[in-house]
Short mmCIF file of C-alpha atoms in Angstrom, two decimals:
data_model
loop_
_atom_site.label_atom_id
_atom_site.label_comp_id
_atom_site.label_asym_id
_atom_site.label_seq_id
_atom_site.Cartn_x
_atom_site.Cartn_y
_atom_site.Cartn_z
CA MET A 278 26.79 95.61 162.77
CA ILE A 279 28.35 97.69 160.00
CA VAL A 280 31.17 99.84 161.32
CA ALA A 281 32.14 103.32 160.24
CA SER A 282 35.85 103.54 159.70
CA LEU A 283 39.02 105.27 158.63
CA LEU A 284 41.33 103.76 156.08
CA LEU A 285 45.03 102.86 155.95
CA ILE A 286 46.56 102.83 152.50
CA ILE A 287 49.78 101.04 151.71
CA ILE A 288 51.41 102.06 148.47
CA ASP A 289 52.15 99.18 146.13
CA PRO A 290 55.45 99.36 144.17
CA ARG A 291 55.34 98.95 140.43
CA PHE A 292 55.58 95.38 139.24
CA THR A 293 59.06 94.10 138.35
CA GLN A 294 59.57 93.26 134.70
CA HIS A 295 60.77 89.78 133.73
CA ARG A 296 61.30 88.15 130.36
CA VAL A 297 59.03 85.18 129.71
CA PRO A 298 59.68 82.30 127.34
CA THR A 299 57.30 81.80 124.44
CA PRO A 300 55.21 78.59 124.82
CA SER A 301 56.61 75.70 122.89
CA ALA A 302 53.65 73.34 123.30
CA ARG A 303 50.99 75.35 121.54
CA ASP A 304 50.28 72.47 119.20
CA ARG A 305 48.89 70.62 122.22
CA ILE A 306 46.89 73.47 123.72
CA VAL A 307 44.16 75.77 122.38
CA PRO A 308 42.83 79.11 123.56
CA LEU A 309 39.67 79.36 125.65
CA ARG A 310 36.59 80.93 124.16
CA PRO A 311 35.83 83.79 124.22
CA SER A 312 38.14 85.97 126.26
CA LEU A 313 36.81 88.50 128.72
CA VAL A 314 40.00 90.50 128.31
CA SER A 315 39.44 93.82 126.61
CA SER A 316 40.83 94.43 123.13
CA SER A 317 42.02 97.77 124.51
CA PHE A 318 44.99 95.95 126.02
CA PRO A 319 47.98 96.11 123.73
CA ASP A 320 50.23 93.06 123.29
CA GLN A 321 52.13 93.99 126.44
CA PRO A 322 55.49 92.29 127.05
CA SER A 323 55.15 93.58 130.60
CA CYS A 324 52.22 91.16 131.20
CA ALA A 325 52.85 88.20 128.89
CA SER A 326 50.40 85.93 130.70
CA ARG A 327 47.39 88.01 129.59
CA GLN A 328 47.83 86.82 126.02
CA GLN A 329 49.74 83.56 126.57
CA LEU A 330 47.93 81.90 129.45
CA PRO A 331 44.70 81.11 127.48
CA GLN A 332 46.83 79.28 124.90
CA TRP A 333 48.35 77.10 127.59
CA ARG A 334 45.06 75.76 128.90
CA SER A 335 44.64 72.06 128.28
CA SER A 336 42.22 71.15 125.50
CA SER A 337 42.07 67.42 126.41
CA SER A 338 40.63 67.61 129.92
CA SER A 339 37.86 65.05 130.23
CA ASN A 340 37.41 66.14 133.83
CA SER A 341 36.29 69.66 132.96
CA SER A 342 32.69 70.17 133.96
CA ASN A 343 32.22 73.41 132.11
CA LYS A 344 33.42 74.62 128.76
CA SER A 345 30.82 77.37 128.44
CA PRO A 346 31.92 80.77 127.27
CA ALA A 347 31.13 83.95 129.17
CA SER A 348 27.63 85.21 128.53
CA PRO A 349 27.23 88.16 126.16
CA TYR A 350 25.62 90.01 129.07
CA LEU A 351 28.67 89.48 131.28
CA LEU A 352 30.93 90.72 128.48
CA SER A 353 28.77 93.83 128.12
CA ARG A 354 28.65 94.53 131.86
CA ILE A 355 32.44 94.15 132.19
CA ARG A 356 33.01 96.57 129.28
CA ASP A 357 30.67 99.02 131.13
CA TYR A 358 32.58 98.45 134.32
CA GLU A 359 35.91 99.18 132.60
CA GLN A 360 34.61 102.54 131.45
CA ARG A 361 33.40 103.33 134.96
CA HIS A 362 36.70 102.27 136.47
CA LYS A 363 38.64 104.50 134.08
CA ARG A 364 36.32 107.42 134.92
CA CYS A 365 36.72 106.93 138.69
CA ASP A 366 40.11 105.35 139.22
CA PRO A 367 42.80 106.97 141.42
CA HIS A 368 44.18 108.87 138.43
CA SER A 369 40.87 110.65 137.82
CA GLU A 370 39.53 114.02 138.94
CA SER A 371 36.48 112.26 140.36
CA PHE A 372 38.64 110.22 142.72
CA LEU A 373 40.54 113.31 143.85
CA ARG A 374 37.30 115.18 144.51
CA ASN A 375 35.76 112.23 146.38
CA SER A 376 38.90 111.79 148.48
CA GLN A 377 38.97 115.42 149.49
CA GLU A 378 35.29 115.51 150.28
CA LEU A 379 35.59 112.36 152.33
CA LEU A 380 38.13 114.15 154.50
CA THR A 381 35.53 116.86 155.27
CA ARG A 382 32.72 114.30 155.48
CA SER A 383 30.88 116.20 152.80
CA LYS A 384 27.78 114.48 151.47
CA ASP A 385 28.09 116.20 148.09
CA LEU A 386 30.04 113.34 146.49
CA ALA A 387 30.20 112.51 142.76
CA PRO A 388 27.17 110.25 142.16
CA ASP A 389 28.85 108.24 139.45
CA CYS A 390 31.80 107.17 141.64
CA ARG A 391 31.12 104.83 144.52
CA TYR A 392 33.89 102.56 145.75
CA ILE A 393 34.56 99.27 147.44
CA VAL A 394 38.05 99.01 148.86
CA TRP A 395 39.34 95.48 149.37
CA VAL A 396 41.68 94.86 152.34
CA PRO A 397 43.70 91.58 152.43
CA VAL A 398 43.52 89.04 155.22
CA ASN A 399 44.83 85.48 155.66
CA GLY A 400 46.52 83.38 152.96
CA LEU A 401 46.72 83.80 149.23
CA GLY A 402 43.84 81.42 148.44
CA ASN A 403 41.55 83.26 150.82
CA ARG A 404 42.61 86.56 149.31
CA MET A 405 41.95 85.58 145.74
CA LEU A 406 38.52 84.17 146.60
CA SER A 407 37.42 87.26 148.54
CA LEU A 408 38.85 89.62 145.94
CA ALA A 409 36.96 87.91 143.13
CA SER A 410 33.81 88.05 145.27
CA SER A 411 34.35 91.77 145.83
CA PHE A 412 34.57 92.32 142.07
CA VAL A 413 31.25 90.51 141.57
CA TYR A 414 29.77 92.79 144.23
CA ALA A 415 31.16 95.81 142.39
CA LEU A 416 29.41 94.61 139.22
CA LEU A 417 26.14 94.14 141.03
CA THR A 418 26.18 97.51 142.76
CA ASP A 419 27.89 99.71 140.15
CA ARG A 420 30.87 100.35 142.38
CA VAL A 421 34.59 100.68 141.53
CA LEU A 422 36.88 98.09 143.03
CA LEU A 423 40.16 99.33 144.56
CA VAL A 424 42.69 97.21 146.42
CA ASP A 425 44.88 98.00 149.43
CA PHE A 426 47.66 95.50 148.72
CA ASP A 427 50.26 94.97 151.38
CA ASP A 428 53.90 94.25 150.50
CA SER A 429 53.32 90.52 150.28
CA MET A 430 50.86 91.04 147.39
CA SER A 431 53.20 93.29 145.43
CA GLY A 432 54.29 91.88 142.08
CA LEU A 433 51.82 89.05 141.91
CA PHE A 434 49.16 90.31 139.49
CA CYS A 435 49.09 92.64 136.53
CA GLU A 436 46.69 95.54 136.50
CA PRO A 437 43.39 93.94 135.36
CA PHE A 438 41.72 96.92 133.70
CA PRO A 439 42.61 98.51 130.36
CA ASP A 440 43.50 102.06 129.29
CA ASP A 441 46.22 102.44 131.95
CA ALA A 442 43.60 102.39 134.73
CA THR A 443 44.75 101.22 138.14
CA TRP A 444 43.03 99.37 140.95
CA LEU A 445 45.82 100.21 143.44
CA LEU A 446 44.83 102.64 146.17
CA PRO A 447 47.43 105.42 146.29
CA GLY A 448 49.69 105.88 149.26
CA ASP A 449 48.53 109.48 149.80
CA PHE A 450 44.90 108.53 150.24
CA THR A 451 43.03 110.63 152.77
CA PHE A 452 43.13 108.32 155.81
CA LYS A 453 46.52 106.74 155.35
CA GLY A 454 47.85 105.33 158.62
CA ARG A 455 44.56 105.18 160.53
CA LEU A 456 43.00 101.88 159.56
CA GLY A 457 44.98 99.96 162.17
CA ASN A 458 43.16 101.77 164.96
CA LEU A 459 39.83 100.95 163.38
CA LEU A 460 40.61 97.26 162.94
CA GLU A 461 41.59 97.02 166.59
CA LYS A 462 38.35 98.63 167.64
CA SER A 463 36.19 96.70 165.23
CA GLU A 464 36.92 93.46 166.95
CA LYS A 465 35.29 94.86 170.10
CA LYS A 466 31.87 94.68 168.58
CA HIS A 467 29.96 95.54 171.77
CA ASP A 468 31.71 98.91 172.17
CA GLU A 469 29.02 101.49 171.59
CA GLU A 470 31.47 104.02 170.17
CA ILE A 471 31.98 101.72 167.18
CA ALA A 472 28.43 102.41 166.04
CA VAL A 473 27.95 104.17 162.70
CA GLN A 474 29.10 107.76 163.01
CA ALA A 475 29.06 108.86 159.39
CA THR A 476 27.55 107.83 156.10
CA ALA A 477 30.55 108.67 153.90
CA LEU A 478 32.56 105.49 154.63
CA LEU A 479 31.59 102.16 156.20
CA TYR A 480 33.81 99.22 157.15
CA LEU A 481 32.53 95.69 156.42
CA TYR A 482 34.19 92.82 158.24
CA LEU A 483 33.00 89.64 156.51
CA SER A 484 35.64 87.14 157.64
CA GLY A 485 34.86 83.74 158.97
CA ASP A 486 35.55 84.66 162.61
CA ASN A 487 32.86 87.37 162.72
CA ASN A 488 29.09 86.95 162.95
CA TYR A 489 28.02 90.55 163.42
CA ASP A 490 28.35 91.99 159.94
CA MET A 491 26.30 89.14 158.42
CA LEU A 492 23.41 91.60 158.03
CA PHE A 493 25.32 92.64 154.94
CA TYR A 494 23.59 89.71 153.16
CA ARG A 495 20.10 91.15 153.54
CA ASP A 496 18.32 93.11 150.80
CA ASP A 497 17.25 95.84 153.20
CA THR A 498 20.86 96.39 154.27
CA GLN A 499 21.95 96.61 150.63
CA LYS A 500 19.41 99.37 150.07
CA LEU A 501 20.99 101.36 152.86
CA LEU A 502 24.48 100.77 151.52
CA THR A 503 23.50 102.24 148.15
CA ASN A 504 23.88 105.71 149.72
CA VAL A 505 27.35 105.06 151.13
CA PRO A 506 30.04 106.21 148.65
CA TRP A 507 32.93 104.33 150.30
CA LEU A 508 32.83 100.74 151.54
CA VAL A 509 35.95 99.13 153.02
CA LEU A 510 35.70 95.33 152.92
CA ARG A 511 37.80 92.83 154.77
CA SER A 512 37.08 89.17 154.13
CA ASP A 513 38.74 85.78 153.77
CA GLN A 514 35.63 84.14 152.29
CA HIS A 515 34.25 83.30 148.86
CA PHE A 516 30.91 84.94 149.56
CA VAL A 517 29.44 85.03 146.03
CA PRO A 518 27.18 81.98 146.53
CA TYR A 519 25.05 83.75 149.05
CA PHE A 520 24.27 86.56 146.59
CA PHE A 521 22.22 84.00 144.67
CA VAL A 522 20.01 83.58 147.74
CA MET A 523 19.29 87.31 147.90
CA PRO A 524 16.24 88.30 145.78
CA GLY A 525 17.65 91.71 145.03
CA PHE A 526 20.68 90.23 143.26
CA ARG A 527 19.36 86.96 141.86
CA ALA A 528 17.89 88.11 138.54
CA GLU A 529 21.02 90.06 137.61
CA LEU A 530 23.26 87.13 138.58
CA ASP A 531 21.24 84.76 136.42
CA ARG A 532 21.90 86.99 133.40
CA LEU A 533 25.57 87.43 134.21
CA PHE A 534 26.23 83.74 134.97
CA PRO A 535 23.80 81.36 133.29
CA ASP A 536 26.33 78.58 133.99
CA LYS A 537 26.56 78.55 137.79
CA GLU A 538 29.61 76.30 137.69
CA ALA A 539 31.74 78.84 135.80
CA VAL A 540 31.34 81.94 138.00
CA PHE A 541 34.79 81.95 139.60
CA GLN A 542 36.38 80.60 136.42
CA HIS A 543 35.22 83.61 134.39
CA VAL A 544 35.82 86.19 137.08
CA GLY A 545 39.17 84.73 138.17
CA ARG A 546 40.55 84.40 134.68
CA TYR A 547 39.54 87.98 133.93
CA LEU A 548 40.79 89.54 137.17
CA PHE A 549 44.03 87.64 137.82
CA SER A 550 46.84 87.73 135.28
CA PRO A 551 50.17 86.75 136.91
CA THR A 552 53.03 89.12 136.39
CA ASN A 553 56.09 88.09 134.42
CA ARG A 554 57.88 87.35 137.68
CA VAL A 555 55.32 84.61 138.32
CA TRP A 556 54.40 83.64 134.78
CA GLY A 557 58.04 83.05 133.76
CA ARG A 558 58.40 80.38 136.45
CA VAL A 559 55.09 78.79 135.47
CA ALA A 560 55.97 78.69 131.78
CA ARG A 561 59.46 77.28 132.31
CA PHE A 562 58.34 74.55 134.71
CA TYR A 563 55.37 73.57 132.57
CA ASP A 564 57.48 73.39 129.39
CA THR A 565 60.23 71.39 131.08
CA TYR A 566 58.23 68.85 133.09
CA LEU A 567 54.55 68.81 132.11
CA ALA A 568 54.10 69.74 128.45
CA LYS A 569 54.98 66.35 126.93
CA ALA A 570 52.79 64.25 129.21
CA GLU A 571 49.63 62.60 127.91
CA GLN A 572 48.01 63.27 131.26
CA ARG A 573 48.86 65.94 133.80
CA ILE A 574 47.81 65.13 137.33
CA GLY A 575 47.72 67.75 140.04
CA LEU A 576 47.95 66.73 143.72
CA GLN A 577 47.56 69.48 146.31
CA VAL A 578 48.08 68.44 149.92
CA ARG A 579 47.39 70.80 152.79
CA VAL A 580 47.93 69.35 156.25
CA PHE A 581 46.12 71.65 158.70
CA TYR A 582 47.12 69.76 161.85
CA PRO A 583 50.45 67.98 161.37
CA ASP A 584 50.43 66.57 164.90
CA LYS A 585 47.14 64.77 164.28
CA THR A 586 47.73 63.84 160.63
CA PRO A 587 51.44 63.25 160.04
CA ALA A 588 52.80 62.35 156.63
CA SER A 589 52.96 58.70 157.64
CA LEU A 590 49.14 58.74 157.97
CA MET A 591 48.46 61.04 155.00
CA LEU A 592 50.47 59.12 152.37
CA PRO A 593 48.44 55.84 152.62
CA HIS A 594 45.31 58.01 152.54
CA ILE A 595 46.49 59.75 149.38
CA LEU A 596 47.32 56.43 147.69
CA ARG A 597 43.94 54.95 148.62
CA CYS A 598 42.31 57.94 146.98
CA MET A 599 44.43 58.09 143.82
CA GLN A 600 44.94 54.37 143.20
CA VAL A 601 41.80 52.75 144.61
CA VAL A 602 38.93 55.25 144.83
CA SER A 603 39.56 57.40 141.75
CA GLY A 604 41.97 55.25 139.73
CA ILE A 605 43.92 58.33 138.74
CA LEU A 606 47.28 56.71 139.45
CA PRO A 607 48.19 53.13 138.46
CA ARG A 608 49.01 50.62 141.10
CA LEU A 609 52.53 49.20 141.30
CA GLN A 610 53.74 45.80 140.23
CA GLN A 611 54.76 43.66 143.18
CA ASN A 612 58.03 42.50 141.68
CA GLU A 613 60.58 45.28 141.91
CA THR A 614 62.65 43.70 139.15
CA SER A 615 59.84 43.22 136.66
CA PRO A 616 60.97 44.47 133.27
CA THR A 617 59.04 47.26 131.62
CA SER A 618 57.50 46.85 128.22
CA SER A 619 59.96 46.89 125.32
CA ALA A 620 57.50 49.01 123.42
CA THR A 621 58.57 52.06 125.30
CA ARG A 622 57.44 54.37 122.55
CA SER A 623 53.79 53.41 123.17
CA ARG A 624 53.88 53.80 126.93
CA THR A 625 51.55 56.36 128.46
CA LEU A 626 53.40 59.25 130.09
CA LYS A 627 51.76 60.66 133.21
CA ALA A 628 53.15 63.75 134.98
CA VAL A 629 52.20 64.28 138.61
CA LEU A 630 52.59 67.78 140.05
CA VAL A 631 52.70 67.78 143.86
CA ALA A 632 51.86 71.10 145.47
CA SER A 633 52.48 71.00 149.22
CA LEU A 634 54.36 72.85 151.91
CA LEU A 635 55.91 69.50 152.80
CA GLU A 636 58.44 67.47 150.80
CA GLU A 637 57.52 64.00 152.03
CA PHE A 638 54.62 63.38 149.65
CA TYR A 639 56.67 64.28 146.57
CA THR A 640 59.66 62.19 147.70
CA GLU A 641 57.61 59.11 148.51
CA LEU A 642 55.59 59.18 145.30
CA LYS A 643 58.67 59.80 143.18
CA ASP A 644 60.57 56.94 144.76
CA MET A 645 57.60 54.57 144.49
CA TYR A 646 57.22 55.00 140.74
CA TRP A 647 60.96 54.90 140.20
CA MET A 648 61.63 51.78 142.31
CA ARG A 649 58.71 49.70 140.92
CA PRO A 650 57.03 49.65 137.53
CA ALA A 651 53.42 50.66 137.22
CA ALA A 652 50.93 47.80 136.81
CA ASP A 653 49.65 49.29 133.52
CA ASP A 654 53.25 49.87 132.35
CA ALA A 655 52.67 53.64 132.31
CA ALA A 656 55.62 55.96 132.85
CA VAL A 657 54.90 58.18 135.83
CA GLY A 658 57.01 61.24 136.59
CA VAL A 659 56.55 63.11 139.87
CA TYR A 660 57.54 66.78 140.28
CA GLN A 661 57.39 69.56 142.82
CA THR A 662 58.31 73.26 142.46
CA SER A 663 59.03 74.00 146.09
CA HIS A 664 58.41 72.87 149.67
CA GLU A 665 58.40 75.79 152.12
CA GLY A 666 57.69 73.77 155.24
CA TRP A 667 55.09 76.17 156.63
CA GLN A 668 52.83 78.94 155.41
CA GLU A 669 54.20 82.49 155.50
CA THR A 670 51.22 84.71 154.66
CA GLY A 671 53.10 87.97 154.89
CA ASN A 672 56.11 86.88 152.82
CA GLY A 673 56.07 88.10 149.23
CA ALA A 674 58.54 85.48 147.97
CA HIS A 675 56.45 82.77 149.56
CA ASN A 676 53.30 84.09 147.83
CA VAL A 677 55.08 84.05 144.47
CA LYS A 678 55.85 80.32 144.89
CA ALA A 679 52.25 79.71 146.01
CA LEU A 680 50.84 81.47 142.97
CA VAL A 681 53.14 79.51 140.65
CA ASP A 682 51.72 76.30 142.10
CA ILE A 683 48.13 77.56 141.76
CA TYR A 684 48.56 78.23 138.07
CA LEU A 685 50.44 75.00 137.37
CA LEU A 686 47.67 73.04 139.11
CA SER A 687 45.07 74.93 137.04
CA MET A 688 46.77 73.70 133.85
CA CYS A 689 46.44 70.03 134.82
CA ASP A 690 43.91 67.57 133.37
CA VAL A 691 42.79 66.07 136.66
CA LEU A 692 43.08 67.36 140.23
CA VAL A 693 43.11 65.93 143.71
CA THR A 694 43.00 68.68 146.36
CA SER A 695 42.67 68.86 150.11
CA HIS A 696 39.32 69.36 151.77
CA PHE A 697 38.59 72.86 153.12
CA SER A 698 41.62 74.32 151.31
CA THR A 699 41.03 77.69 149.68
CA PHE A 700 44.34 77.23 147.83
CA GLY A 701 42.90 74.13 146.18
CA TYR A 702 39.59 75.87 145.48
CA VAL A 703 41.31 78.60 143.44
CA ALA A 704 43.29 76.09 141.40
CA HIS A 705 40.39 73.81 140.40
CA SER A 706 37.99 76.71 139.88
CA LEU A 707 40.39 78.51 137.53
CA ALA A 708 40.76 75.22 135.64
CA GLY A 709 37.04 74.54 135.57
CA LEU A 710 37.71 71.05 136.89
CA ARG A 711 35.70 68.92 139.29
CA PRO A 712 38.40 67.78 141.67
CA TRP A 713 38.65 64.82 143.97
CA TYR A 714 38.60 66.15 147.51
CA LEU A 715 40.95 64.39 149.94
CA GLN A 716 39.01 63.79 153.11
CA ASN A 717 40.63 64.40 156.46
CA PRO A 718 41.91 60.98 157.63
CA GLY A 719 41.56 62.09 161.29
CA ASP A 720 41.03 59.01 163.34
CA TYR A 721 42.08 56.41 160.77
CA GLU A 722 40.50 53.48 162.62
CA ALA A 723 37.17 55.31 162.87
CA LYS A 724 37.24 56.31 159.18
CA ARG A 725 39.01 53.41 157.53
CA ASN A 726 35.74 52.24 155.89
CA GLU A 727 34.96 55.70 154.47
CA PRO A 728 36.23 56.75 151.05
CA ALA A 729 39.56 58.51 151.14
CA CYS A 730 38.26 61.15 148.69
CA VAL A 731 35.03 62.27 147.09
CA ARG A 732 34.40 63.71 143.63
CA ALA A 733 33.10 67.28 143.53
CA VAL A 734 29.76 67.92 141.88
CA SER A 735 30.82 71.40 140.83
CA PRO A 736 34.17 73.13 140.34
CA GLU A 737 33.03 76.23 142.21
CA PRO A 738 34.65 77.19 145.55
CA CYS A 739 32.96 76.73 148.91
CA PHE A 740 31.61 79.56 151.05
CA HIS A 741 32.63 78.17 154.42
CA PHE A 742 30.98 80.55 156.90
CA HIS A 743 27.76 81.86 155.52
CA PRO A 744 25.00 83.66 157.52
CA TYR A 745 22.78 81.60 159.78
CA TYR A 746 20.51 84.40 160.96
CA ASP A 747 16.72 84.49 160.22
CA THR A 748 16.63 80.95 158.90
CA ASN A 749 12.86 80.94 158.52
CA SER A 750 12.60 84.10 156.46
CA ALA A 751 11.93 84.14 152.71
CA ASN A 752 15.10 86.16 152.27
CA HIS A 753 17.20 83.27 153.52
CA GLY A 754 15.16 80.66 151.64
CA ASP A 755 16.01 77.00 151.29
CA ALA A 756 19.67 77.72 150.67
CA ALA A 757 20.35 74.09 149.89
CA GLY A 758 18.44 74.27 146.66
CA GLY A 759 14.96 75.77 146.93
CA GLY A 760 13.25 78.12 144.48
CA PRO A 761 12.44 77.76 140.79
CA ALA A 762 16.06 77.23 139.74
CA PRO A 763 18.13 75.71 142.60
CA VAL A 764 21.75 76.67 142.35
CA ILE A 765 23.09 76.25 145.91
CA MET A 766 24.26 73.03 147.48
CA ASN A 767 26.19 72.05 150.59
CA CYS A 768 29.90 71.62 149.94
CA GLU A 769 31.20 68.14 149.34
CA ASP A 770 34.24 68.67 151.58
CA TYR A 771 32.53 70.79 154.27
CA GLU A 772 28.90 70.03 154.88
CA TRP A 773 28.16 73.36 156.61
CA GLY A 774 29.30 75.40 153.64
CA PHE A 775 27.51 76.53 150.50
CA LYS A 776 28.65 76.38 146.87
CA LEU A 777 27.16 77.01 143.39
CA ALA A 778 26.17 74.19 141.11
CA ASN A 779 23.92 73.48 138.12
CA LEU A 780 21.53 71.37 140.11
CA LYS A 781 18.68 69.33 138.65
CA TYR A 782 15.99 67.69 140.73
#
């Protein structure tokens, strides 16, 4: 069911300005090719990451599964989108007219300005995935993407579009203060009064805990939505993969993204530029602890159920993955007093970045490689930016620290991330790296003969909760890879999910 709704707008304060150090390791790092960022952006000191971040990407990553540039067609469509956004953004006369006519439920709305308004839900990883998916949907349907950031999202990202256009929904929007009532009602899906009452604005609830709005993924539903000027979308999912199953979108997507393993990488790098408040911390930490390493290793550990998987169980699991299964980390010499090589200048320097809410994994790894020499005589340094203890979704300071970790992980050469973690998905997808997924140790005795981690086939994120309706219809198709050019596979870390990949049979 697609629900008609009213909309709450929360004004987003202007981003705080922070000075950012100039990269000092540019001789080790090269820019990506080519940039989707418009040349209309000046060299803005207020958003240093937009110009500096591509120069900080590692050029030596043997784990990267895609180095492909954005397609010329994607570049062209994004330039077209930017013109449309400028014409219809909240500063424009078109937006003012549409807002006023929405209040009166007039059907005489400007035909060149149709909107999708993104509403945040759940943690930062979920939000970045669903926001990127919403932008792809805006490209496919010629809509303008606006965001209703809450306070915890304030100051994280620069404005993504050029010419002083904004994607922030203004605080004086027509239905400010009334979305809360709608959201409360929308969870009561069997209430008849929630049925569609108007065609001016529709609310789409595409989160993992809802099965009713899954008709959104049908071509016939998309034809109906074409006539709706305002869509309000709330989702915690990376729902782009299912668009490739829909015949109405598939041809356009193939032109936009010929490399199916670089979809989020291109969209995420275009859409998300961290503000100076975030980028300054990223740059300083990278330059201090990671820049001089021959290999940068990212380890992201998310413990979903601490009572069932305590650190004492997780740590041996992590070591089995990184030392035995993948060989990413060297094993330790047995003799604690074994001398290290005298040729210290030739020793390989490995830097391990631990991103976790918990401190134990960082402390144990750091002490291990300090107390005993590595078997291959490598020098291993272990670092962590923060350890918050628990997730605080609505805390802006917490989200800043989380985003710092996401970008530092994305600048590593090899990644080990937790299964089912959207935080990890964002990091390895921005990097274009095929990570090793830590499996859930669960019942250790039952799983002791299973690998501690598996290598991803594709760097793309997983769509956890996709539609299951109408499984025999041509519209659904063989989602696991049917059709002339199979691009969908089941996720390595969650067998019920879907993800994009360049599959060959």
